[in-house]
PDB file of C-alpha atoms in Angstrom:
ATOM      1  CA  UNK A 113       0.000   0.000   0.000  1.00 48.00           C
ATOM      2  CA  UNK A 114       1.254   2.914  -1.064  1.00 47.00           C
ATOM      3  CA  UNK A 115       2.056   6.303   0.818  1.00 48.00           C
ATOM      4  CA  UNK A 116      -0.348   9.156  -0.211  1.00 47.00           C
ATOM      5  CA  UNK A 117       2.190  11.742   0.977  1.00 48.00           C
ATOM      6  CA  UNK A 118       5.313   9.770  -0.790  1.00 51.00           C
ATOM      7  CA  UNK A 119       3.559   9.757  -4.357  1.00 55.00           C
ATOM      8  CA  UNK A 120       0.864  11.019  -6.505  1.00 51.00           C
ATOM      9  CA  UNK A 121      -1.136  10.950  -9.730  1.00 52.00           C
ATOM     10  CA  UNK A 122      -0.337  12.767 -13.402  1.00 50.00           C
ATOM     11  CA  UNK A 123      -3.465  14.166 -12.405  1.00 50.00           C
ATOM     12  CA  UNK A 124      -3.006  15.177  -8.495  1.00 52.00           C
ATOM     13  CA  UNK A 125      -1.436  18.533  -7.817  1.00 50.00           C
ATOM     14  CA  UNK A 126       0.373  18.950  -4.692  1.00 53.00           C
ATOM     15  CA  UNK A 127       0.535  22.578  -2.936  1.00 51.00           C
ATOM     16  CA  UNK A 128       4.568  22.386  -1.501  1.00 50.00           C
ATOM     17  CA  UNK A 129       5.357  24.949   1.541  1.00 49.00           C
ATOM     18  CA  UNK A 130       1.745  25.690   2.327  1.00 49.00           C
ATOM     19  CA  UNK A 131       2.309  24.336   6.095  1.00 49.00           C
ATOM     20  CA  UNK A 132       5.252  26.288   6.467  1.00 48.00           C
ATOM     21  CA  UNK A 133       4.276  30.285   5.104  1.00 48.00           C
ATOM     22  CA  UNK A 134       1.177  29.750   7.172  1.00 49.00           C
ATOM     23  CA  UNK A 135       3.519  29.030  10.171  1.00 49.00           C
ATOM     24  CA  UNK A 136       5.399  31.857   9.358  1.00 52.00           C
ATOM     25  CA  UNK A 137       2.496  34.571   9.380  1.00 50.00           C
ATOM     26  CA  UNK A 138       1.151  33.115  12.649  1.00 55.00           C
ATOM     27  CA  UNK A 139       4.896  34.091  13.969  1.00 68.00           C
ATOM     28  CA  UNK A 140       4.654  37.258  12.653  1.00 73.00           C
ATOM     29  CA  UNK A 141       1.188  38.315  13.908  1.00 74.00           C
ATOM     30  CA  UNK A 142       2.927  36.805  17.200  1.00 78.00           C
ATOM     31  CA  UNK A 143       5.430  39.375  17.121  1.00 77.00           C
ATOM     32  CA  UNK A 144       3.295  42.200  16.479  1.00 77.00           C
ATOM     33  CA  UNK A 145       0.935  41.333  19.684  1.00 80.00           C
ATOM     34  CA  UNK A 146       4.431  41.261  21.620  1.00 80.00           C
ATOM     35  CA  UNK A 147       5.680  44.350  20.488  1.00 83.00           C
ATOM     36  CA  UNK A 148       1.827  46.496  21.874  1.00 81.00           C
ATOM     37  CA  UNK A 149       1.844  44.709  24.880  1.00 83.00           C
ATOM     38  CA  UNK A 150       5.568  45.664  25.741  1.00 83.00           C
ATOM     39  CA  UNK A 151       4.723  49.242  23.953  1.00 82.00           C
ATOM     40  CA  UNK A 152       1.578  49.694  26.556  1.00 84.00           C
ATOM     41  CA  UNK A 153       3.528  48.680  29.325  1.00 85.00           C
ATOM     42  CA  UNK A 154       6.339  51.450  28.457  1.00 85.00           C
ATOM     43  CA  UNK A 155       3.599  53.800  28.380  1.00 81.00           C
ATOM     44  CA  UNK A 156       2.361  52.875  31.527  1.00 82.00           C
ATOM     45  CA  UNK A 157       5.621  52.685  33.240  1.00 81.00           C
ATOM     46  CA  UNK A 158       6.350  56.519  31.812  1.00 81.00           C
ATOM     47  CA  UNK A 159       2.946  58.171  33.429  1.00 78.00           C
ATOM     48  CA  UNK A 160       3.280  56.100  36.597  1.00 77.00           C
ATOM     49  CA  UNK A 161       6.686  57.510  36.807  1.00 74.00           C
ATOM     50  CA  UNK A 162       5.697  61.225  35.759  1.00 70.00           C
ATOM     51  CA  UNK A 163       2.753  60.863  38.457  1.00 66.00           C
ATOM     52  CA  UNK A 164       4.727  60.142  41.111  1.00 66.00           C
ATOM     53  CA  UNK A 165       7.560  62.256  40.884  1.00 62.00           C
ATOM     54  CA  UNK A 166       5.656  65.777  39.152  1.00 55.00           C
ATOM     55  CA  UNK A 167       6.517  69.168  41.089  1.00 52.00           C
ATOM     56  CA  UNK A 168       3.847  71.080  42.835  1.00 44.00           C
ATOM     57  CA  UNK A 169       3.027  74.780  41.852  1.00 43.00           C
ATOM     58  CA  UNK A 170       1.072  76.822  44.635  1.00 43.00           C
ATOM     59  CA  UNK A 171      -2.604  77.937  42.841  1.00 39.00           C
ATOM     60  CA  UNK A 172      -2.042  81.729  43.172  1.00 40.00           C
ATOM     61  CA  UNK A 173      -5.246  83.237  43.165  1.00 42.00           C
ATOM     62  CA  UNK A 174      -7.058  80.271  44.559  1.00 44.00           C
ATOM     63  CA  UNK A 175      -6.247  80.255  48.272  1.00 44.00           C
ATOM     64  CA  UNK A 176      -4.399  83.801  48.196  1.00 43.00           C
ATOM     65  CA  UNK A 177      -3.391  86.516  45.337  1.00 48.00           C
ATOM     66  CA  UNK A 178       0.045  86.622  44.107  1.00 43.00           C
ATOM     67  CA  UNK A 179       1.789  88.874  44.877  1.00 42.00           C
ATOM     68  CA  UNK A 180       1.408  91.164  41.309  1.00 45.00           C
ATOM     69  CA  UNK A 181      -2.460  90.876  41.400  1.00 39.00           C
ATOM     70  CA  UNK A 182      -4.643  93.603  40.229  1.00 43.00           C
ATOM     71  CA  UNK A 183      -7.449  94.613  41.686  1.00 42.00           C
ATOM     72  CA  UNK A 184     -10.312  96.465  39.719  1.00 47.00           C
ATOM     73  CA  UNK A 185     -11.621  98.964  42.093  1.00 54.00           C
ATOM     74  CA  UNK A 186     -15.670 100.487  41.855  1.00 63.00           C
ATOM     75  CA  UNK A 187     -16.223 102.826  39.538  1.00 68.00           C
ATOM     76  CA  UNK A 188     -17.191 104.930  41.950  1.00 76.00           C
ATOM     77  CA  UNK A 189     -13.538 104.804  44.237  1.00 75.00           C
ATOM     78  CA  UNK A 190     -11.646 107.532  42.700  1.00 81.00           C
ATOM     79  CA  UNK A 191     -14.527 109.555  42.443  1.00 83.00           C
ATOM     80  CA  UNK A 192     -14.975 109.420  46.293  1.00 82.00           C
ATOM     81  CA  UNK A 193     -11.601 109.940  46.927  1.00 82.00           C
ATOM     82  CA  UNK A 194     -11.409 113.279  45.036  1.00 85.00           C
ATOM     83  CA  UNK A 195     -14.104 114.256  47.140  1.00 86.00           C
ATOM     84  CA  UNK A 196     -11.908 113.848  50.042  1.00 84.00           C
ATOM     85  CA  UNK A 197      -9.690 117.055  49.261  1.00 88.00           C
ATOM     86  CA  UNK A 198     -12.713 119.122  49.451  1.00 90.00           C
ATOM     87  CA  UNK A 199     -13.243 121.820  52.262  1.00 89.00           C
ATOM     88  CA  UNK A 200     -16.045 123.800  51.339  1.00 91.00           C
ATOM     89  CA  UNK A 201     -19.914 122.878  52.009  1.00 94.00           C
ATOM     90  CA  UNK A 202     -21.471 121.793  48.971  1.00 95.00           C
ATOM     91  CA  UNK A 203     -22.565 119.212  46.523  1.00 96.00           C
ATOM     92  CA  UNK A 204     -20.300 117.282  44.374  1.00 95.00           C
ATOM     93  CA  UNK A 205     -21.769 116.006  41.195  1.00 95.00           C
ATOM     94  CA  UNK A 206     -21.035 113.302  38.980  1.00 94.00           C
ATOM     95  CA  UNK A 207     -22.781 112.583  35.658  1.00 94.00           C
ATOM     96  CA  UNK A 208     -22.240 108.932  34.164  1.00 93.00           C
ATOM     97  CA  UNK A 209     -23.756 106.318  32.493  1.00 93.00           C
ATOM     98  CA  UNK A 210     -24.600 103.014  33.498  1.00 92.00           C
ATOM     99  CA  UNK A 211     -26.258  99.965  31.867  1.00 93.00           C
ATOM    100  CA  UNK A 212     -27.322 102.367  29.426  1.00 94.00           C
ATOM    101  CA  UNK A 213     -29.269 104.802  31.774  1.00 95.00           C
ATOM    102  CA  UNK A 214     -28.015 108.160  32.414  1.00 96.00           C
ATOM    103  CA  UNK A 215     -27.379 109.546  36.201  1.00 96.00           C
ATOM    104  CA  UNK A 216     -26.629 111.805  38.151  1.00 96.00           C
ATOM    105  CA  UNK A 217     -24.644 111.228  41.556  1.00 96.00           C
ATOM    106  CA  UNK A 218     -24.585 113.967  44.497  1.00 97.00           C
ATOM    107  CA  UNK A 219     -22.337 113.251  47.301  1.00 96.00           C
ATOM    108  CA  UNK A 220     -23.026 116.279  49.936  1.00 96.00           C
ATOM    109  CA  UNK A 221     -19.765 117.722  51.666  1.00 95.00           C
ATOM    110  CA  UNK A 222     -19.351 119.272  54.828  1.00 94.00           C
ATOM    111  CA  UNK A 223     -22.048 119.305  55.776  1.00 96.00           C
ATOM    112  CA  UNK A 224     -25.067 118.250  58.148  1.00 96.00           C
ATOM    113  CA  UNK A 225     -27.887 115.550  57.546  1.00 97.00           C
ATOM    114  CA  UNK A 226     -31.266 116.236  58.914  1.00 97.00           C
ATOM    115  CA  UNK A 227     -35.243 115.119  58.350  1.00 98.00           C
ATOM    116  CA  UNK A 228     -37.522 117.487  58.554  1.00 97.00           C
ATOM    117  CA  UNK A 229     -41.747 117.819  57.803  1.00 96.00           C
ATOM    118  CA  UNK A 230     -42.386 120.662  55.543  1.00 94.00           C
ATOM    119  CA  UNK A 231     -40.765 122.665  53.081  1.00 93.00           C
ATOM    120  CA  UNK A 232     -38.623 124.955  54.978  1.00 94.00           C
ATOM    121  CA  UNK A 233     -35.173 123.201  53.645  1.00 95.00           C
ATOM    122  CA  UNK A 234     -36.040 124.141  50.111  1.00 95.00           C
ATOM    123  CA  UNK A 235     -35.485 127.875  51.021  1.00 93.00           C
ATOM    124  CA  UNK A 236     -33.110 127.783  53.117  1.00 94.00           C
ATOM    125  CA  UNK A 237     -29.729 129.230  51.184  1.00 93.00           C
ATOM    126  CA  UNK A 238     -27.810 127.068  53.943  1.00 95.00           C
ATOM    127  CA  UNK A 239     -28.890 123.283  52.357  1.00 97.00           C
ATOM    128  CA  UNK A 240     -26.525 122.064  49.767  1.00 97.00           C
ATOM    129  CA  UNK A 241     -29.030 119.068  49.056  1.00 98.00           C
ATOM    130  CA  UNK A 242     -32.552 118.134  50.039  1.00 98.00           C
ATOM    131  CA  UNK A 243     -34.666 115.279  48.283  1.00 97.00           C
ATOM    132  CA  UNK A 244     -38.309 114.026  49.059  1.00 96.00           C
ATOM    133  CA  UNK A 245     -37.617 110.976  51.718  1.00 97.00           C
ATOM    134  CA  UNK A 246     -40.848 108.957  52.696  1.00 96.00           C
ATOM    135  CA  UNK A 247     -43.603 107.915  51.293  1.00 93.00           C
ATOM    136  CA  UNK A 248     -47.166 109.593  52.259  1.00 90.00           C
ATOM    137  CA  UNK A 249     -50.599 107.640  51.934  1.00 88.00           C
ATOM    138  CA  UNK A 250     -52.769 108.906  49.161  1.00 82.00           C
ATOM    139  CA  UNK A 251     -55.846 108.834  51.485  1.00 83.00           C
ATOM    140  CA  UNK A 252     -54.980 110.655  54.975  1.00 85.00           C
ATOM    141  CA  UNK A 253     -51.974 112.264  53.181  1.00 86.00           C
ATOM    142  CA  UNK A 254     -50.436 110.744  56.401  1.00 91.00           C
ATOM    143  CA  UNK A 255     -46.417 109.176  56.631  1.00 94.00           C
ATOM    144  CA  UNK A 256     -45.743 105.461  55.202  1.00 93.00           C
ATOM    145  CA  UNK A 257     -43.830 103.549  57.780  1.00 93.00           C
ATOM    146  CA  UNK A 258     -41.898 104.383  61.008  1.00 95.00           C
ATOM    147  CA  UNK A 259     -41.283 108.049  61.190  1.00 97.00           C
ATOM    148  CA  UNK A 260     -38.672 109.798  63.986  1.00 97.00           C
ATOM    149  CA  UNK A 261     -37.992 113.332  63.967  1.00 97.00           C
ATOM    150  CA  UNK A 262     -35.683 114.486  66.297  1.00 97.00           C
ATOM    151  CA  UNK A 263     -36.027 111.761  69.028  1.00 96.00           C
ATOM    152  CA  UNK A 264     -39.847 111.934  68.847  1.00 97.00           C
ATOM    153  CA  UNK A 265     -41.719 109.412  66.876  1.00 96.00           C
ATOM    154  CA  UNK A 266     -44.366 110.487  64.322  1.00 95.00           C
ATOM    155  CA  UNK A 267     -45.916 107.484  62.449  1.00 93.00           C
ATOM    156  CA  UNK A 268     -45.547 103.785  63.118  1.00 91.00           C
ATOM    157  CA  UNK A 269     -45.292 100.516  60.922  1.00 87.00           C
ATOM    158  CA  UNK A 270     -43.313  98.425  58.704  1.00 84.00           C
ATOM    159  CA  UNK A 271     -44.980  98.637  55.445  1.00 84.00           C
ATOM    160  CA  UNK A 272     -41.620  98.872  53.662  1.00 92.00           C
ATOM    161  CA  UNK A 273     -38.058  96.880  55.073  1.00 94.00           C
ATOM    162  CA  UNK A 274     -35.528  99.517  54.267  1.00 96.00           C
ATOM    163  CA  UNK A 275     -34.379 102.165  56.722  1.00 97.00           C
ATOM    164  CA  UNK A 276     -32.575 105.196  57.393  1.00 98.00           C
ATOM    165  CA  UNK A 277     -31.149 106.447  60.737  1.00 98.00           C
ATOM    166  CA  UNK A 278     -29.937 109.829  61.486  1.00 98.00           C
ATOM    167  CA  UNK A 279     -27.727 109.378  64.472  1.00 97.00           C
ATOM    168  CA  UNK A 280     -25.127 111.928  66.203  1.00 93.00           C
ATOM    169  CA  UNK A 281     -24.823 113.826  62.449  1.00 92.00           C
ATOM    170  CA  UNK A 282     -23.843 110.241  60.720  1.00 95.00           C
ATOM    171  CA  UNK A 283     -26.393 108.424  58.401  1.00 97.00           C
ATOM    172  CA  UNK A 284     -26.962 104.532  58.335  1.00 97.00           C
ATOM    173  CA  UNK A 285     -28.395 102.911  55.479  1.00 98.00           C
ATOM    174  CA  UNK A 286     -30.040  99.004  55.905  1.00 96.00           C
ATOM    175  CA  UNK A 287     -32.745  96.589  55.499  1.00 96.00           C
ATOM    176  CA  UNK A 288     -34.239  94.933  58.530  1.00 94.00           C
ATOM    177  CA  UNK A 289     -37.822  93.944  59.432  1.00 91.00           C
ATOM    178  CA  UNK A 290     -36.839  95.176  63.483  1.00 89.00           C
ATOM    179  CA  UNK A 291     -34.149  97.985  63.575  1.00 91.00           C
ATOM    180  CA  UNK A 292     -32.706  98.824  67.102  1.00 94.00           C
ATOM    181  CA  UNK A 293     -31.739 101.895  65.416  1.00 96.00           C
ATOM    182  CA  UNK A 294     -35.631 103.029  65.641  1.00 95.00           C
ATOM    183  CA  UNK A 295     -35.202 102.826  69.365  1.00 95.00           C
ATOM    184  CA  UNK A 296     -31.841 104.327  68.886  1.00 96.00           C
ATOM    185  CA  UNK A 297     -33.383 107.275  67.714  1.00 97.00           C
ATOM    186  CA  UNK A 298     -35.695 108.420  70.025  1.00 96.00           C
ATOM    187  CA  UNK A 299     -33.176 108.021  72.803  1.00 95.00           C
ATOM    188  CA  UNK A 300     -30.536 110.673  71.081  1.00 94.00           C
ATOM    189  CA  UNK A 301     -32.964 113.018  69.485  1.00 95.00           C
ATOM    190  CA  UNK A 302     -32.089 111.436  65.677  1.00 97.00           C
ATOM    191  CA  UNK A 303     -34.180 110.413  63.133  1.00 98.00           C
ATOM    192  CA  UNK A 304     -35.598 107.274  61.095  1.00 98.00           C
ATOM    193  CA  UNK A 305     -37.635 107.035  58.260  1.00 97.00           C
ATOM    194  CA  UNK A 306     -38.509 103.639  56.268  1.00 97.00           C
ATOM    195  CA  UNK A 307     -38.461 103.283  52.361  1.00 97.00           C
ATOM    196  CA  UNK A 308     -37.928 100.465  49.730  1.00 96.00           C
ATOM    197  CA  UNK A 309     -34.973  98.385  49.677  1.00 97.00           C
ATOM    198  CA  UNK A 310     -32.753  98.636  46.620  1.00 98.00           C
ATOM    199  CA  UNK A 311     -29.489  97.132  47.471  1.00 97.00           C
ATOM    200  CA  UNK A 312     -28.506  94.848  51.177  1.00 97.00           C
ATOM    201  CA  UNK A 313     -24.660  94.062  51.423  1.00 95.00           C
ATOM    202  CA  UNK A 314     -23.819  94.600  48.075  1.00 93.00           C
ATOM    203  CA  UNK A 315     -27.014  92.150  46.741  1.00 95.00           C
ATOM    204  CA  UNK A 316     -30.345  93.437  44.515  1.00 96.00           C
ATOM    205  CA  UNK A 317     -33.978  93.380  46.379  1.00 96.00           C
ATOM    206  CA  UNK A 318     -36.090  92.639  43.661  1.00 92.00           C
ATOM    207  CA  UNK A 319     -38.915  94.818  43.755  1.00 90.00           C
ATOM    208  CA  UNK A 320     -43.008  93.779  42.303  1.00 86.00           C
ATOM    209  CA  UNK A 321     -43.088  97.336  40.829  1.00 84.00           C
ATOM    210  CA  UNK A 322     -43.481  97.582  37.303  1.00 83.00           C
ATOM    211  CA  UNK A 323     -43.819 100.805  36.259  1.00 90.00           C
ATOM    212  CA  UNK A 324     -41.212 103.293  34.690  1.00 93.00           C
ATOM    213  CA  UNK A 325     -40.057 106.425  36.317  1.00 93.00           C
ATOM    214  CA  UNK A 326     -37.288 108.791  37.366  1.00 95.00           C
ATOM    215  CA  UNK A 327     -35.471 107.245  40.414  1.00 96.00           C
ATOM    216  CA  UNK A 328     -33.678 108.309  43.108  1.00 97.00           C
ATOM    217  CA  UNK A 329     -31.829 106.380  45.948  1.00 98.00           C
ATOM    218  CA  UNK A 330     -29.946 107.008  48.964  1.00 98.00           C
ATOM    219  CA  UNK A 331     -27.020 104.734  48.950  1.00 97.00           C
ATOM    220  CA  UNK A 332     -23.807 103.618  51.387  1.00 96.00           C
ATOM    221  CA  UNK A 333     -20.823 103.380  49.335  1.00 92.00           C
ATOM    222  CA  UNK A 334     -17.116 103.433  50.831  1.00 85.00           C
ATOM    223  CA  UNK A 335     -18.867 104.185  54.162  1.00 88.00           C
ATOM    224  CA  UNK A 336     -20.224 107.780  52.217  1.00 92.00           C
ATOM    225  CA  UNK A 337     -23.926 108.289  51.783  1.00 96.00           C
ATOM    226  CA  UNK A 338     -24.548 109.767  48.231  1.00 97.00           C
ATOM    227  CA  UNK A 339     -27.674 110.131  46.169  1.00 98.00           C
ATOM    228  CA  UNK A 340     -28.067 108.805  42.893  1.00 97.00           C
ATOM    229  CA  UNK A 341     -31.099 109.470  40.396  1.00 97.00           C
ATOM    230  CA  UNK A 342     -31.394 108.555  36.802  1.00 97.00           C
ATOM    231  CA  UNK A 343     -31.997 110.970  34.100  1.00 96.00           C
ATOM    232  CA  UNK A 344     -34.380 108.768  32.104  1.00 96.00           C
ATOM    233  CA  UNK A 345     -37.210 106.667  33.248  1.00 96.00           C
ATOM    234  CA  UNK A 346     -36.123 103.464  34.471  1.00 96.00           C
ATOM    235  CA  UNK A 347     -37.952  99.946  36.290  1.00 95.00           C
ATOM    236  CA  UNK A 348     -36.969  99.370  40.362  1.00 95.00           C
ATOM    237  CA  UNK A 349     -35.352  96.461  39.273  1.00 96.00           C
ATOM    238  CA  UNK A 350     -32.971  98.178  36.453  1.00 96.00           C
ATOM    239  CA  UNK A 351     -32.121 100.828  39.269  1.00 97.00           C
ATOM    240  CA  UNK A 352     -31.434  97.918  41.840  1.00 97.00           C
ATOM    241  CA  UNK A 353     -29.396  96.407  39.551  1.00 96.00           C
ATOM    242  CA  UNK A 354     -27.444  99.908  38.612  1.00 95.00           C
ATOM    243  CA  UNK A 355     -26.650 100.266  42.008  1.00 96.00           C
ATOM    244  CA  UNK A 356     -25.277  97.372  42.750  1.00 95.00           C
ATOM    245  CA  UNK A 357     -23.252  97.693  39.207  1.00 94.00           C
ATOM    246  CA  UNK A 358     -21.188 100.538  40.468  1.00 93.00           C
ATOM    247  CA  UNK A 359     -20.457  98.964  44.202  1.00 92.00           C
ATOM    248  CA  UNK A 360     -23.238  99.880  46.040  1.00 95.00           C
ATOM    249  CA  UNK A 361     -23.237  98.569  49.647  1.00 95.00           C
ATOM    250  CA  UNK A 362     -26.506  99.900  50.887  1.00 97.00           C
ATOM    251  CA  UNK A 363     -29.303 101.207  49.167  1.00 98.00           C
ATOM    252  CA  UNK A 364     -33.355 102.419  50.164  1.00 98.00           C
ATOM    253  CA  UNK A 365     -35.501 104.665  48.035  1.00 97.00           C
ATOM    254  CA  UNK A 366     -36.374 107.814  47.865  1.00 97.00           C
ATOM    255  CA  UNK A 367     -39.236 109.577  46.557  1.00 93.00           C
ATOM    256  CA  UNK A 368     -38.443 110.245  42.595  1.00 86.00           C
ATOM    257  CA  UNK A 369     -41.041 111.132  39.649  1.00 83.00           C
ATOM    258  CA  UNK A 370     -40.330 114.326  37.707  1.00 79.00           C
ATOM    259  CA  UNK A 371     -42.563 115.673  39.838  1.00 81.00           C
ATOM    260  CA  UNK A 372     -40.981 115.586  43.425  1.00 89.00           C
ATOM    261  CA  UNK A 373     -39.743 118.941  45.396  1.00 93.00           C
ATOM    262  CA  UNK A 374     -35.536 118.788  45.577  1.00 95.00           C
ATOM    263  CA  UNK A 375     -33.089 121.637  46.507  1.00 96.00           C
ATOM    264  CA  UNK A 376     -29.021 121.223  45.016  1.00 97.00           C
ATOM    265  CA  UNK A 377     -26.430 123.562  45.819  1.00 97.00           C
ATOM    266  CA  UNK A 378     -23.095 122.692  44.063  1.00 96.00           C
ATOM    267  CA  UNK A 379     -19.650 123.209  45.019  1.00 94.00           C
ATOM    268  CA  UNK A 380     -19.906 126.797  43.101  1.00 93.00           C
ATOM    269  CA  UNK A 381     -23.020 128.026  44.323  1.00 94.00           C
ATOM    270  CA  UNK A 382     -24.984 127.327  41.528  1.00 95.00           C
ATOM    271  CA  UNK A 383     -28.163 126.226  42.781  1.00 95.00           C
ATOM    272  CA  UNK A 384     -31.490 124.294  41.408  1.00 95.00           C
ATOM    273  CA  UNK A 385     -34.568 123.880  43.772  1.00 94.00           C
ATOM    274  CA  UNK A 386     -38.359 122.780  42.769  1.00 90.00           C
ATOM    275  CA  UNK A 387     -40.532 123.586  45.116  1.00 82.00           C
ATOM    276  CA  UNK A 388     -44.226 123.986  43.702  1.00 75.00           C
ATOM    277  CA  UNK A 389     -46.094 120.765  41.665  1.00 65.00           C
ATOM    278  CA  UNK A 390     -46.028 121.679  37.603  1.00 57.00           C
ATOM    279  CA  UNK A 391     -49.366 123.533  36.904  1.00 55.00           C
ATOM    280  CA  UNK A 392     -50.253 119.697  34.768  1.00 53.00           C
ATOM    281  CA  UNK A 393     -49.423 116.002  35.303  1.00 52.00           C
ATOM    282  CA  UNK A 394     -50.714 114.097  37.939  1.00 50.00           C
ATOM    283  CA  UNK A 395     -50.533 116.429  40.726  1.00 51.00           C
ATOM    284  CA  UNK A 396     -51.721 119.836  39.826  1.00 52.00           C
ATOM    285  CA  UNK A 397     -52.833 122.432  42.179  1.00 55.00           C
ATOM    286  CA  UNK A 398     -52.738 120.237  45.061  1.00 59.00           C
ATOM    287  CA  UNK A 399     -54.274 120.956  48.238  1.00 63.00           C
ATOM    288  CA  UNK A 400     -52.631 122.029  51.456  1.00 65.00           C
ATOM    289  CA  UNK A 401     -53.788 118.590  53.170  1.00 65.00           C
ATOM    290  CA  UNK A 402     -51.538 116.809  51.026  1.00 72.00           C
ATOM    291  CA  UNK A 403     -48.463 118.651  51.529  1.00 82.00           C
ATOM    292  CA  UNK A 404     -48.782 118.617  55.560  1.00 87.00           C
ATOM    293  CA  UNK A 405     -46.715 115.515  56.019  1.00 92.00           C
ATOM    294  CA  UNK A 406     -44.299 115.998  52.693  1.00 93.00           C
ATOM    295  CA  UNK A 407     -40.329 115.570  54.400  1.00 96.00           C
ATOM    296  CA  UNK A 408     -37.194 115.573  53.239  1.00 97.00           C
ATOM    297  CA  UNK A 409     -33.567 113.957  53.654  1.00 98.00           C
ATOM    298  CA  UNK A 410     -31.573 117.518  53.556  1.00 98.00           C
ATOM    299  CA  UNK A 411     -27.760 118.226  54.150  1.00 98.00           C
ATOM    300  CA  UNK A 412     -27.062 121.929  55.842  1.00 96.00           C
ATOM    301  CA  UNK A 413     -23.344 123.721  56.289  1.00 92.00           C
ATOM    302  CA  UNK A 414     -25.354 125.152  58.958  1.00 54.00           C
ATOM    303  CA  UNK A 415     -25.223 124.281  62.970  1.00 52.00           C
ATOM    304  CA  UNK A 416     -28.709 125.182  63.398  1.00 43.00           C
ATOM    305  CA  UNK A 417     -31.910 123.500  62.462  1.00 40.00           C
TER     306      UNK A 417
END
């Protein structure tokens, strides 16, 4: 019997090295596994060795600034420090714009801050500034919200969570539903009146009002009280927001519309008061009864009140 791998047919065809190339591919796909595995392991090795032995930078910035950091001050801060090298009574003025709404800022000078019922301040040549201050009710013509003038309280309530205290000549602006400064108040003969919030610790008090008007606030910035009012009709919110913009610490409301009484005095003399409603608009001709409880924030050079 014959051998079938020793001898074949004229008509068999025999294939010789087959076996052997496909043993040589299997060796080579061998190598190639071989060569990524010790590869990946290289790679491995490297990071490992990277990881453990990489230098660590201190985060300037993060915990504390570097040494060369910049700090972008208010825009307000050089403005307020010019002020400083002023030494006659008056107002200083400051036109700007801010989100797109024109203002006006008046930070009163050496001078004295006072509240008053009535409209005395707005002739006397001694105020620098005077602006409306609280609210009165359309109905009894009466004050809005806790009222002190000079130690003695007039009206009661907290219809509205900002405040302002007049004590021993130095202003403090807030929001607080109970303010010991009320009590405060009527112990050393100051004053307190209650508006809107506009700005607590640097942070916007939204507001529910809607409409548009000219506004007006008095604000606590770099522990200075200044009053800023827009030039164009703007929302609460917008104003909140404004304030708060240009470093704002404090902020309440005071009385704005293109219709409320003001006196200004600048730092030349020049000076601007309104003192009678326009003859049209929403308040023409109005009656005495309605101008019995009217009071103003108002600055004086003046020891006396």
């Amino acid at each position: 019997m014959r051998k079938f791998s020793d001898d074949i047919n004229d008509n068999e065809i025999r294939i010789i090295g087959q076996k052997k190339k496909k043993k040589r591919l299997m060796s080579a796909s061998l190598q190639v596994l071989v060569i990524a595995v010790v590869f990946l392991v290289l790679v491995v090795a490297i990071l490992l060795y990277l990881y453990k032995n990489k230098t660590v930078h201190p985060e300037y910035g993060v915990f504390e600034p570097a040494s060369n950091a910049q700090f972008n001050p208010h825009p307000l801060c050089k403005w307020i420090a010019d002020a400083d090298t002023v030494t006659t009574p008056g107002t200083y003025i400051k036109d700007t714009v801010v989100n797109d709404i024109p203002i006006k800022i008046y930070l009163p000078l050496n001078a004295k801050p006072t509240l008053e019922i009535g409209q005395k301040c707005l002739t006397d040549e001694n105020v620098i500034l005077a602006f409306q201050a609280a609210d009165i009710r359309a109905d009894n013509y009466k004050i809005v919200g806790a009222f002190v003038l000079k130690g003695k309280p007039v009206a009661w309530g907290l219809s509205k969570k900002g405040y302002c205290a007049i004590l021993r000549d130095s202003v403090f602006v807030g929001r607080a539903d109970n303010s010991p400064l009320f009590e405060e108040a009527t112990e050393c003969e100051g004053y307190f009146f209650r508006q809107y919030p506009l700005v607590s610790n640097g942070e916007v008090q939204h507001s529910e009002l809607k409409s548009q008007a000219i506004r007006r606030a008095l604000c606590d910035v770099e522990n200075r009280i200044v009053v800023v009012e827009t030039q164009t009709n703007a929302s609460m919110n917008d104003f909140s927001q404004l304030l708060a913009d240009i470093g704002v610490d404090n902020a309440i409301y005071l009385i704005g519309s293109s219709e409320s009484f003001y006196s200004i005095t600048d730092l030349h003399g020049n000076r601007q008061v309104r003192n009678t409603f326009p003859t049209e608009g929403p308040y023409p001709n109005p009656s005495k009864a309605s101008l019995k409880y009217i009071n103003f924030i108002y600055w004086t050079a003046s020891q006396s009140h």
